[in-house]
Coordinates of N, CA, C and O in Angstrom, one line a residue:
I429 N 135.4 113.8 86.2 CA 134.1 113.9 85.6 C 133.1 114.2 86.7 O 133.0 113.5 87.7
D430 N 132.2 115.2 86.4 CA 131.1 115.5 87.4 C 129.9 114.6 87.1 O 129.3 114.8 86.0
V431 N 129.7 113.6 87.9 CA 128.6 112.6 87.6 C 127.2 113.2 87.9 O 126.2 112.6 87.6
D432 N 127.2 114.4 88.5 CA 125.9 115.0 88.7 C 125.3 115.7 87.5 O 124.1 116.1 87.5
I433 N 126.1 115.8 86.4 CA 125.6 116.5 85.2 C 125.5 115.4 84.2 O 126.5 114.8 83.7
P434 N 124.2 115.1 83.7 CA 124.1 114.0 82.8 C 124.6 114.3 81.4 O 124.5 115.5 80.9
V435 N 125.3 113.4 80.8 CA 125.8 113.6 79.5 C 124.7 113.2 78.4 O 124.7 113.8 77.4
A436 N 123.9 112.3 78.8 CA 122.8 111.9 77.8 C 121.6 111.5 78.6 O 121.7 110.9 79.7
S437 N 120.4 111.9 78.2 CA 119.2 111.5 78.7 C 118.4 110.8 77.6 O 118.2 111.4 76.5
I438 N 117.9 109.6 77.8 CA 117.2 108.8 76.8 C 115.9 108.4 77.4 O 115.8 107.9 78.5
A439 N 114.8 108.6 76.6 CA 113.5 108.2 77.0 C 113.1 106.9 76.2 O 113.3 106.9 75.0
F440 N 112.5 106.0 76.9 CA 112.0 104.8 76.2 C 110.5 104.7 76.5 O 110.1 105.0 77.6
Y441 N 109.8 104.3 75.5 CA 108.4 104.1 75.7 C 107.9 103.1 74.7 O 108.5 102.8 73.6
S442 N 106.8 102.5 75.0 CA 106.2 101.4 74.1 C 105.2 102.1 73.2 O 104.3 102.8 73.7
T443 N 105.3 101.9 71.9 CA 104.3 102.5 71.0 C 103.0 101.7 71.1 O 101.9 102.2 70.7
D444 N 103.0 100.5 71.6 CA 101.8 99.7 71.8 C 101.9 99.0 73.1 O 102.5 97.9 73.3
P445 N 101.3 99.6 74.2 CA 101.4 99.0 75.5 C 100.7 97.6 75.6 O 101.0 96.9 76.6
N446 N 99.9 97.2 74.7 CA 99.3 95.9 74.7 C 100.4 94.8 74.3 O 100.3 93.7 74.8
K447 N 101.3 95.2 73.5 CA 102.4 94.3 73.1 C 103.5 94.3 74.2 O 104.2 93.2 74.4
M448 N 103.8 95.4 74.8 CA 104.9 95.5 75.8 C 104.4 96.4 76.9 O 104.5 97.6 76.8
P449 N 103.9 95.9 78.0 CA 103.5 96.7 79.1 C 104.7 97.5 79.7 O 105.8 97.1 79.5
M450 N 104.4 98.5 80.4 CA 105.4 99.4 81.0 C 106.3 98.6 82.0 O 107.5 98.8 82.0
T451 N 105.8 97.6 82.7 CA 106.6 96.8 83.6 C 107.6 96.0 82.8 O 108.8 95.8 83.3
E452 N 107.2 95.4 81.7 CA 108.1 94.6 80.9 C 109.2 95.5 80.2 O 110.3 95.2 80.1
L453 N 108.7 96.7 79.7 CA 109.7 97.7 79.1 C 110.7 98.0 80.1 O 111.9 98.1 79.8
Y454 N 110.4 98.3 81.4 CA 111.3 98.6 82.4 C 112.4 97.5 82.6 O 113.6 97.8 82.7
K455 N 111.9 96.3 82.6 CA 112.9 95.2 82.7 C 113.9 95.2 81.6 O 115.1 94.9 81.8
V456 N 113.5 95.4 80.4 CA 114.4 95.5 79.2 C 115.3 96.6 79.3 O 116.6 96.5 79.1
V457 N 114.8 97.8 79.7 CA 115.7 99.0 79.8 C 116.7 98.8 81.0 O 117.8 99.2 80.9
D458 N 116.2 98.1 82.1 CA 117.1 97.9 83.2 C 118.3 97.0 82.8 O 119.4 97.3 83.1
R459 N 118.0 96.0 82.0 CA 119.1 95.1 81.5 C 120.1 96.0 80.6 O 121.3 95.8 80.7
L460 N 119.5 96.8 79.8 CA 120.3 97.7 78.9 C 121.1 98.6 79.8 O 122.3 98.8 79.5
G461 N 120.6 99.1 80.8 CA 121.3 100.0 81.7 C 122.5 99.3 82.3 O 123.6 99.9 82.5
H462 N 122.3 98.1 82.7 CA 123.5 97.3 83.3 C 124.6 97.1 82.2 O 125.7 97.3 82.5
D463 N 124.2 96.9 81.0 CA 125.1 96.7 79.9 C 125.9 98.0 79.6 O 127.1 98.0 79.5
I464 N 125.2 99.1 79.6 CA 125.8 100.4 79.4 C 126.7 100.8 80.6 O 127.8 101.3 80.4
N465 N 126.3 100.4 81.8 CA 127.2 100.7 83.0 C 128.5 99.9 82.9 O 129.5 100.3 83.5
D466 N 128.5 98.8 82.2 CA 129.7 98.0 82.1 C 130.7 98.5 81.1 O 131.9 98.1 81.0
I467 N 130.3 99.5 80.3 CA 131.2 100.2 79.3 C 132.3 101.0 80.0 O 132.0 101.7 81.0
D468 N 133.5 100.9 79.6 CA 134.6 101.7 80.2 C 134.3 103.2 80.1 O 133.7 103.7 79.1
N469 N 134.6 103.9 81.2 CA 134.4 105.4 81.3 C 133.0 105.8 81.5 O 132.7 107.0 81.5
V470 N 132.1 104.9 81.7 CA 130.7 105.3 82.0 C 130.7 105.3 83.5 O 130.9 104.3 84.2
A471 N 130.4 106.5 84.1 CA 130.4 106.7 85.5 C 129.2 106.1 86.2 O 129.3 105.5 87.2
Q472 N 128.0 106.3 85.6 CA 126.8 105.9 86.3 C 125.6 105.9 85.4 O 125.5 106.8 84.5
V473 N 124.7 105.0 85.6 CA 123.5 104.9 84.8 C 122.3 105.0 85.9 O 122.3 104.2 86.8
D474 N 121.5 105.9 85.7 CA 120.3 106.0 86.6 C 119.0 105.8 85.8 O 118.9 106.4 84.7
L475 N 118.1 105.0 86.3 CA 116.8 104.8 85.7 C 115.8 105.5 86.5 O 115.8 105.4 87.7
K476 N 114.9 106.1 85.8 CA 113.8 106.8 86.5 C 112.5 106.3 85.9 O 112.4 105.9 84.8
G477 N 111.4 106.4 86.7 CA 110.1 106.1 86.2 C 109.7 104.7 86.3 O 108.8 104.2 85.5
E478 N 110.3 103.9 87.2 CA 109.9 102.5 87.3 C 108.5 102.3 87.7 O 108.0 103.0 88.6
R479 N 107.8 101.4 87.0 CA 106.5 101.0 87.4 C 106.5 99.5 87.8 O 106.8 98.6 87.0
K480 N 106.3 99.3 89.0 CA 106.4 97.9 89.6 C 105.1 97.2 89.3 O 104.0 97.8 89.3
E481 N 105.2 95.9 89.2 CA 104.0 95.1 89.0 C 103.2 95.1 90.4 O 103.8 95.2 91.4
Q482 N 101.9 95.0 90.3 CA 101.1 95.1 91.5 C 100.0 94.0 91.4 O 99.5 93.8 90.4
I483 N 99.8 93.4 92.6 CA 98.8 92.4 92.7 C 97.8 92.8 93.7 O 98.2 93.1 94.9
N484 N 96.5 92.9 93.4 CA 95.5 93.3 94.3 C 94.8 92.0 94.8 O 94.4 91.2 93.9
I485 N 94.6 91.8 96.0 CA 93.9 90.7 96.6 C 92.7 91.1 97.3 O 92.8 91.9 98.3
L486 N 91.6 90.7 96.9 CA 90.3 91.0 97.6 C 90.0 89.8 98.5 O 89.8 88.7 98.1
L487 N 89.9 90.1 99.8 CA 89.6 89.1 100.8 C 88.1 89.0 101.1 O 87.4 90.0 101.3
D488 N 87.6 87.8 101.2 CA 86.2 87.6 101.7 C 86.3 87.2 103.2 O 86.7 86.1 103.5
L489 N 86.1 88.2 104.0 CA 86.3 88.0 105.5 C 85.3 86.9 106.0 O 85.7 86.2 106.9
K490 N 84.2 86.7 105.4 CA 83.2 85.7 105.9 C 83.8 84.3 105.6 O 83.7 83.4 106.5
K491 N 84.4 84.2 104.4 CA 85.0 82.8 104.1 C 86.2 82.6 105.0 O 86.4 81.5 105.4
L492 N 87.0 83.6 105.3 CA 88.1 83.5 106.1 C 87.7 83.0 107.5 O 88.4 82.2 108.1
Q493 N 86.6 83.6 108.0 CA 86.1 83.3 109.3 C 85.7 81.8 109.4 O 85.9 81.1 110.4
K494 N 85.1 81.3 108.3 CA 84.7 80.0 108.2 C 85.9 79.0 108.5 O 85.7 77.9 109.1
Y495 N 87.0 79.4 108.0 CA 88.2 78.5 108.1 C 89.1 79.0 109.4 O 90.2 78.5 109.5
E496 N 88.5 79.8 110.2 CA 89.1 80.4 111.4 C 90.5 81.0 111.1 O 91.5 80.8 111.7
I497 N 90.5 81.8 110.0 CA 91.6 82.6 109.6 C 91.3 84.0 109.8 O 90.3 84.5 109.4
T498 N 92.3 84.7 110.5 CA 92.1 86.1 110.7 C 93.1 86.9 109.8 O 94.1 86.4 109.4
F499 N 92.7 88.1 109.5 CA 93.5 89.0 108.7 C 93.7 90.3 109.5 O 92.7 90.9 109.8
G500 N 94.9 90.7 109.7 CA 95.1 91.9 110.5 C 96.4 92.6 110.3 O 97.3 92.3 109.8

């Protein structure tokens, strides 16, 4: 079997991103991908389009200086 030629391509999306954000949808599809990969004669499952969770931290350098903490 040539694993470079996909036999099936499936797209998943949330019809209401407020109920299931993209990061949560990816986790569900990732678990599904592992289950599909465990099926006999499935050569490979590849997931594309992962959106990782991101945390932005805004630092107050003046407050950090007060506690003698440097950021670099």
